[in-house]
Amino acid sequence: MAIVKNDSVIEQEWITVDAEGDLPSSDENLIVPLARFKEERDSLLGRNGGLGVQLNPGDAPEDLADDLDRLSIITVNFPAYTDGRGYSYGRVLRERMGFKGELRAIGDVLRDQILYMHRCGFDSYELNVDGETALTKVRAALKEMTVYYQPTGDGRVTAQSLRERRRAALDQKAS
């Protein structure tokens, strides 16, 4: 298993705890499921270590609206490649709610999905392969396309805006 972020393989710095597991020391970086975060919000926010939340299909990212500035990471679980709800979660968190922390795709993360995940706001990916293979897959996926039809929050130029720019340049040249 490897995590790729910012064009490099990074070490796992977070401990993921399930809904009922014991919490490690208060200095550890911790990721908890949304349901547990909602139940133990105050005690979790009072910890010394970093805090993150894992979103699973069926969770509502809007439940985190009041606490986004206190979260260092949000992991979004893609349990199967056919489940696309995580893409929507990414866009909601980045574009509507303004989440600035790390947004990591976990679960069934496949090379063919990485570019789309990136366009939806994800900036790290946990892949079930070794580090060098993961890095190669992410790099290749992010270079796969250069022109897009749909706008997203990633700031990439769309095909329509390129056409409009060319048209404006030609009009300016003709004047």
XYZ file of N, CA and C in Angstrom:
525
model
N 0.839 -1.171 0.000
C 0.000 0.000 0.000
C 0.890 1.242 0.000
N 0.553 2.206 -0.850
C 1.358 3.420 -0.948
C 0.445 4.637 -1.041
N 0.927 5.743 -0.509
C 0.198 7.004 -0.572
C 1.008 7.972 -1.422
N 0.363 8.556 -2.420
C 1.015 9.522 -3.292
C 0.383 10.882 -3.059
N 1.249 11.866 -2.822
C 0.806 13.245 -2.615
C 1.894 14.167 -3.150
N 1.493 15.216 -3.848
C 2.439 16.208 -4.371
C 3.595 15.567 -5.136
N 3.275 14.649 -6.000
C 4.251 14.012 -6.882
C 5.331 13.235 -6.133
N 4.981 12.710 -4.960
C 5.919 11.844 -4.257
C 5.162 10.854 -3.385
N 5.844 9.786 -3.024
C 5.276 8.793 -2.119
C 5.555 9.272 -0.706
N 4.525 9.275 0.123
C 4.690 9.748 1.498
C 4.440 8.606 2.479
N 4.959 8.761 3.670
C 4.742 7.788 4.737
C 3.351 7.999 5.332
N 2.772 6.926 5.811
C 1.484 7.026 6.497
C 1.729 7.657 7.865
N 1.171 8.835 8.080
C 1.362 9.557 9.339
C 0.102 9.548 10.191
N -0.916 8.861 9.729
C -2.213 8.883 10.381
C -2.623 7.492 10.838
N -3.269 7.437 11.991
C -3.838 6.187 12.491
C -5.345 6.266 12.257
N -5.875 5.288 11.535
C -7.312 5.248 11.298
C -7.941 4.337 12.335
N -8.925 4.881 13.051
C -9.611 4.149 14.110
C -11.054 3.936 13.665
N -11.574 2.737 13.883
C -12.954 2.480 13.484
C -13.934 3.080 14.493
N -15.187 2.790 14.317
C -16.242 3.421 15.123
C -16.157 3.065 16.602
N -15.560 1.925 16.940
C -15.549 1.502 18.342
C -14.165 1.245 18.911
N -13.132 1.377 18.100
C -11.781 1.077 18.571
C -11.283 2.071 19.613
N -10.313 1.623 20.403
C -9.705 2.499 21.400
C -8.902 3.588 20.699
N -8.917 4.764 21.287
C -8.145 5.878 20.741
C -6.706 5.792 21.232
N -5.747 6.034 20.346
C -4.341 6.068 20.778
C -4.074 7.331 21.596
N -2.838 7.527 21.983
C -2.484 8.693 22.791
C -2.917 9.979 22.093
N -3.084 11.015 22.872
C -3.619 12.274 22.330
C -2.633 13.002 21.424
N -1.399 12.519 21.324
C -0.420 13.153 20.446
C -0.392 12.546 19.043
N -1.083 11.456 18.833
C -1.089 10.770 17.541
C -2.043 11.469 16.565
N -1.677 11.458 15.286
C -2.576 11.938 14.240
C -3.633 10.870 14.004
N -4.892 11.274 14.020
C -5.992 10.328 14.084
C -7.053 10.616 13.029
N -7.543 9.557 12.371
C -8.673 9.661 11.450
C -9.792 8.786 12.011
N -10.973 9.367 12.143
C -12.135 8.635 12.662
C -13.283 8.720 11.658
N -14.182 7.733 11.669
C -15.354 7.822 10.800
C -16.236 9.007 11.195
N -16.990 9.514 10.250
C -17.857 10.669 10.510
C -18.788 10.428 11.688
N -19.394 9.261 11.775
C -20.334 8.983 12.868
C -19.648 9.126 14.230
N -18.432 8.625 14.348
C -17.708 8.741 15.618
C -17.331 10.189 15.889
N -16.931 10.907 14.847
C -16.604 12.321 15.015
C -17.810 13.076 15.566
N -18.971 12.821 15.028
C -20.170 13.516 15.491
C -20.503 13.170 16.945
N -20.282 11.918 17.333
C -20.571 11.482 18.706
C -19.564 12.033 19.714
N -18.293 12.095 19.336
C -17.225 12.461 20.276
C -16.518 13.752 19.871
N -17.221 14.614 19.204
C -16.647 15.819 18.606
C -15.767 16.609 19.570
N -16.294 16.981 20.715
C -15.554 17.851 21.639
C -14.265 17.210 22.138
N -14.330 15.929 22.522
C -13.108 15.280 23.023
C -12.093 15.087 21.896
N -12.548 14.796 20.687
C -11.635 14.630 19.562
C -10.960 15.955 19.194
N -11.722 17.030 19.200
C -11.146 18.344 18.876
C -10.177 18.823 19.952
N -10.283 18.297 21.157
C -9.398 18.682 22.250
C -8.070 17.937 22.261
N -7.883 16.996 21.366
C -6.643 16.227 21.301
C -5.480 17.096 20.801
N -4.256 16.687 21.103
C -3.066 17.426 20.670
C -2.646 17.082 19.247
N -2.864 15.846 18.827
C -2.454 15.411 17.492
C -3.401 15.939 16.427
N -3.009 15.730 15.170
C -3.857 16.122 14.060
C -5.133 15.294 14.040
N -6.174 15.848 13.443
C -7.457 15.164 13.402
C -7.980 15.134 11.975
N -8.487 13.968 11.591
C -9.100 13.802 10.286
C -10.366 12.988 10.404
N -11.180 13.042 9.359
C -12.440 12.307 9.323
C -12.486 11.483 8.048
N -13.014 10.269 8.174
C -13.224 9.421 7.005
C -14.688 9.475 6.614
N -14.936 9.792 5.341
C -16.286 9.772 4.798
C -16.490 8.476 4.026
N -17.589 7.829 4.279
C -17.962 6.609 3.580
C -19.221 6.884 2.772
N -19.535 6.030 1.793
C -20.766 6.237 1.029
C -21.971 6.328 1.964
N -22.811 7.301 1.703
C -23.976 7.523 2.549
C -23.771 8.608 3.588
N -22.520 8.986 3.865
C -22.253 10.086 4.793
C -22.557 11.412 4.104
N -22.740 12.440 4.896
C -23.000 13.781 4.362
C -21.829 14.689 4.688
N -21.040 15.096 3.672
C -19.910 15.988 3.955
C -20.345 17.295 4.613
N -21.573 17.709 4.370
C -22.085 18.952 4.965
C -22.079 18.900 6.493
N -22.079 17.698 7.066
C -22.028 17.563 8.527
C -20.718 18.098 9.105
N -19.725 18.294 8.266
C -18.420 18.793 8.720
C -18.268 20.304 8.558
N -19.287 20.963 8.058
C -19.180 22.380 7.682
C -18.606 23.265 8.786
N -19.023 23.065 10.023
C -18.577 23.931 11.111
C -17.168 23.616 11.603
N -16.606 22.496 11.167
C -15.320 22.063 11.709
C -14.220 21.894 10.662
N -14.463 22.281 9.430
C -13.466 22.059 8.373
C -12.121 22.692 8.693
N -12.126 23.859 9.316
C -10.866 24.531 9.628
C -10.080 23.818 10.727
N -10.709 22.869 11.410
C -10.033 22.126 12.473
C -9.537 20.757 12.012
N -9.878 20.395 10.779
C -9.487 19.089 10.260
C -8.292 19.237 9.331
N -7.300 18.387 9.519
C -6.107 18.411 8.675
C -6.282 17.557 7.429
N -7.105 16.534 7.532
C -7.285 15.591 6.430
C -8.707 15.051 6.442
N -9.225 14.820 5.263
C -10.475 14.082 5.106
C -10.182 12.972 4.112
N -10.464 11.740 4.519
C -10.321 10.619 3.600
C -11.705 10.250 3.098
N -11.776 9.933 1.823
C -13.046 9.541 1.214
C -12.882 8.121 0.698
N -13.736 7.244 1.201
C -13.645 5.840 0.857
C -14.397 5.548 -0.441
N -13.686 4.961 -1.388
C -14.264 4.447 -2.625
C -14.285 2.927 -2.478
N -15.373 2.346 -1.958
C -15.375 0.907 -1.671
C -15.348 0.030 -2.920
N -15.804 0.576 -4.038
C -15.792 -0.156 -5.311
C -15.648 0.862 -6.429
N -15.027 0.464 -7.517
C -14.814 1.418 -8.605
C -16.128 1.894 -9.210
N -17.205 1.182 -8.967
C -18.513 1.571 -9.510
C -19.243 2.585 -8.637
N -18.718 2.895 -7.466
C -19.377 3.828 -6.543
C -18.762 5.213 -6.708
N -19.489 6.135 -7.332
C -18.958 7.454 -7.643
C -19.318 8.549 -6.667
N -19.927 8.220 -5.551
C -20.318 9.268 -4.601
C -19.125 10.056 -4.075
N -17.973 9.415 -3.982
C -16.774 10.101 -3.485
C -16.370 11.291 -4.336
N -16.611 11.214 -5.642
C -16.315 12.353 -6.520
C -17.147 13.565 -6.106
N -18.424 13.325 -5.851
C -19.304 14.412 -5.410
C -18.861 14.968 -4.068
N -18.447 14.084 -3.165
C -17.962 14.542 -1.864
C -16.762 15.470 -2.034
N -15.853 15.088 -2.922
C -14.673 15.919 -3.161
C -15.041 17.303 -3.659
N -15.929 17.364 -4.637
C -16.332 18.665 -5.195
C -17.054 19.507 -4.155
N -17.933 18.881 -3.386
C -18.657 19.623 -2.345
C -17.670 20.193 -1.336
N -16.734 19.375 -0.876
C -15.776 19.826 0.133
C -14.887 20.950 -0.380
N -14.385 20.838 -1.590
C -13.477 21.854 -2.130
C -14.204 23.086 -2.650
N -15.194 22.890 -3.503
C -15.798 24.012 -4.225
C -16.890 24.729 -3.438
N -17.725 24.003 -2.740
C -18.814 24.647 -1.995
C -18.422 25.024 -0.571
N -17.638 24.132 0.060
C -17.338 24.339 1.469
C -15.953 24.930 1.707
N -15.105 24.953 0.695
C -13.801 25.599 0.808
C -12.781 24.864 1.643
N -12.864 23.534 1.738
C -11.894 22.772 2.522
C -10.495 22.924 1.925
N -9.517 23.286 2.757
C -8.150 23.544 2.301
C -7.160 22.451 2.696
N -7.566 21.527 3.548
C -6.657 20.478 3.998
C -6.464 19.393 2.966
N -5.815 18.319 3.389
C -5.565 17.189 2.496
C -6.860 16.421 2.271
N -7.119 16.088 1.020
C -8.293 15.296 0.645
C -7.762 14.033 -0.029
N -7.888 12.906 0.680
C -7.270 11.657 0.234
C -8.320 10.638 -0.204
N -8.120 10.059 -1.383
C -8.959 8.966 -1.876
C -8.389 7.658 -1.349
N -9.259 6.840 -0.728
C -8.837 5.543 -0.199
C -9.796 4.468 -0.703
N -9.422 3.225 -0.534
C -10.287 2.127 -0.942
C -9.883 1.598 -2.306
N -10.862 1.418 -3.173
C -10.624 0.863 -4.502
C -10.232 1.987 -5.462
N -9.035 2.521 -5.285
C -8.533 3.637 -6.097
C -7.755 3.055 -7.282
N -8.283 3.281 -8.474
C -7.676 2.737 -9.681
C -7.043 3.843 -10.515
N -6.044 3.482 -11.277
C -5.321 4.445 -12.101
C -6.250 5.240 -13.013
N -7.236 4.577 -13.607
C -8.151 5.248 -14.532
C -9.020 6.309 -13.867
N -9.122 6.283 -12.558
C -9.964 7.233 -11.838
C -9.194 8.425 -11.276
N -7.895 8.325 -11.212
C -7.097 9.331 -10.499
C -7.254 10.726 -11.097
N -7.229 10.859 -12.405
C -7.391 12.182 -13.015
C -8.734 12.802 -12.635
N -9.786 11.999 -12.657
C -11.111 12.509 -12.300
C -11.179 12.865 -10.813
N -10.535 12.066 -9.990
C -10.473 12.390 -8.561
C -9.745 13.718 -8.361
N -8.644 13.890 -9.067
C -7.873 15.131 -8.978
C -8.727 16.332 -9.387
N -9.478 16.183 -10.459
C -10.327 17.271 -10.934
C -11.435 17.593 -9.942
N -11.781 16.634 -9.088
C -12.818 16.846 -8.075
C -12.242 17.346 -6.751
N -10.919 17.581 -6.700
C -10.332 18.186 -5.512
C -9.410 17.297 -4.700
N -9.273 16.037 -5.054
C -8.392 15.150 -4.289
C -6.938 15.497 -4.576
N -6.112 15.455 -3.518
C -4.697 15.764 -3.699
C -3.776 14.667 -3.185
N -4.350 13.572 -2.687
C -3.543 12.403 -2.347
C -4.374 11.146 -2.573
N -3.640 10.049 -2.820
C -4.279 8.815 -3.250
C -3.587 7.645 -2.578
N -4.381 6.758 -1.991
C -3.845 5.553 -1.375
C -4.108 4.396 -2.330
N -3.049 3.833 -2.885
C -3.164 2.755 -3.861
C -2.645 1.447 -3.282
N -3.234 0.349 -3.726
C -2.858 -0.977 -3.238
C -1.716 -1.581 -4.053
N -0.666 -0.812 -4.246
C 0.537 -1.268 -4.948
C 1.747 -0.696 -4.217
N 2.947 -1.101 -4.633
C 4.148 -0.572 -3.987
C 4.351 0.905 -4.359
N 5.221 1.579 -3.656
C 5.424 3.017 -3.802
C 5.788 3.493 -5.185
N 6.778 2.867 -5.811
C 7.226 3.324 -7.133
C 6.148 3.099 -8.187
N 5.443 1.981 -8.112
C 4.351 1.702 -9.049
C 3.227 2.717 -8.860
N 2.912 3.032 -7.613
C 1.860 4.011 -7.324
C 2.216 5.370 -7.898
N 3.446 5.793 -7.686
C 3.887 7.092 -8.189
C 3.815 7.134 -9.713
N 4.246 6.078 -10.364
C 4.182 6.001 -11.831
C 2.742 6.092 -12.317
N 1.832 5.386 -11.651
C 0.422 5.402 -12.047
C -0.186 6.794 -11.876
N 0.094 7.441 -10.765
C -0.474 8.776 -10.522
C 0.080 9.779 -11.532
N 1.374 9.754 -11.753
C 1.975 10.680 -12.721
C 1.371 10.496 -14.113
N 1.242 9.259 -14.542
C 0.681 8.983 -15.863
C -0.777 9.438 -15.949
N -1.534 9.180 -14.919
C -2.947 9.552 -14.922
C -3.129 11.065 -14.994
N -2.313 11.807 -14.271
C -2.470 13.265 -14.230
C -2.011 13.946 -15.516
N -1.254 13.228 -16.358
C -0.801 13.791 -17.626
C -1.663 13.337 -18.804
N -2.639 12.519 -18.534
C -3.393 11.856 -19.592
C -4.170 12.813 -20.493
N -4.791 13.817 -19.936
C -5.581 14.763 -20.731
C -5.101 16.176 -20.456
N -5.236 17.020 -21.463
C -4.797 18.406 -21.305
C -5.912 19.413 -21.550
N -7.001 18.997 -22.184
C -8.132 19.895 -22.460
C -9.396 19.239 -21.923
N -10.233 20.035 -21.277
C -11.437 19.527 -20.629
C -12.659 20.294 -21.093
N -13.788 19.617 -21.103
C -15.039 20.268 -21.461
C -15.777 20.781 -20.243
N -15.671 20.089 -19.133
C -16.400 20.488 -17.941
C -15.516 21.296 -16.996
N -16.036 22.427 -16.514
C -15.270 23.195 -15.521
C -15.364 22.536 -14.141
N -14.292 22.616 -13.384
C -14.291 22.175 -11.987
C -13.431 23.144 -11.192
N -13.319 22.881 -9.931
C -12.566 23.761 -9.057
C -11.067 23.620 -9.160
N -10.560 22.793 -10.069
C -9.110 22.616 -10.151
C -8.419 23.721 -10.938
N -9.194 24.634 -11.524
C -8.622 25.792 -12.199
C -8.132 25.535 -13.608
N -8.281 24.321 -14.118
C -7.824 24.041 -15.485
C -8.763 24.692 -16.490
N -8.195 25.114 -17.588
C -8.933 25.811 -18.631
C -9.804 24.810 -19.392
N -11.043 25.208 -19.708
C -11.938 24.346 -20.476
C -11.783 24.614 -21.970
N -12.270 23.695 -22.785
C -12.206 23.843 -24.240
C -12.948 25.111 -24.677
N -14.076 25.377 -24.060
C -14.839 26.570 -24.436
C -14.068 27.851 -24.128
N -13.432 27.931 -22.991
C -12.689 29.148 -22.674
C -11.497 29.320 -23.617
N -10.893 28.207 -24.039
C -9.809 28.301 -25.030
C -10.333 28.850 -26.356
N -11.503 28.367 -26.781
C -12.097 28.876 -28.023
C -12.419 30.363 -27.899
N -12.957 30.758 -26.757
C -13.300 32.173 -26.549
C -12.054 33.043 -26.570
N -10.981 32.570 -25.979
C -9.722 33.323 -25.992
C -9.190 33.487 -27.414
N -9.224 32.388 -28.187
C -8.767 32.458 -29.582
C -9.622 33.429 -30.388
N -10.927 33.341 -30.200
C -11.833 34.224 -30.920
C -11.558 35.687 -30.560
N -11.361 35.968 -29.276
C -11.082 37.334 -28.844
C -9.756 37.818 -29.410
N -8.765 36.950 -29.446
C -7.462 37.328 -30.004
C -7.589 37.631 -31.503
N -8.353 36.827 -32.205
C -8.556 37.064 -33.648
C -9.330 38.359 -33.877
N -10.340 38.608 -33.045
C -11.112 39.857 -33.172
C -10.238 41.060 -32.902
N -9.365 40.948 -31.910
C -8.471 42.061 -31.569
C -7.457 42.289 -32.689
N -6.995 41.214 -33.271
C -6.038 41.317 -34.371
C -6.688 41.952 -35.602
N -7.966 41.650 -35.829
C -8.689 42.172 -37.000
C -9.024 43.641 -36.836
N -9.072 44.145 -35.613
C -9.441 45.542 -35.392
C -8.333 46.498 -35.663
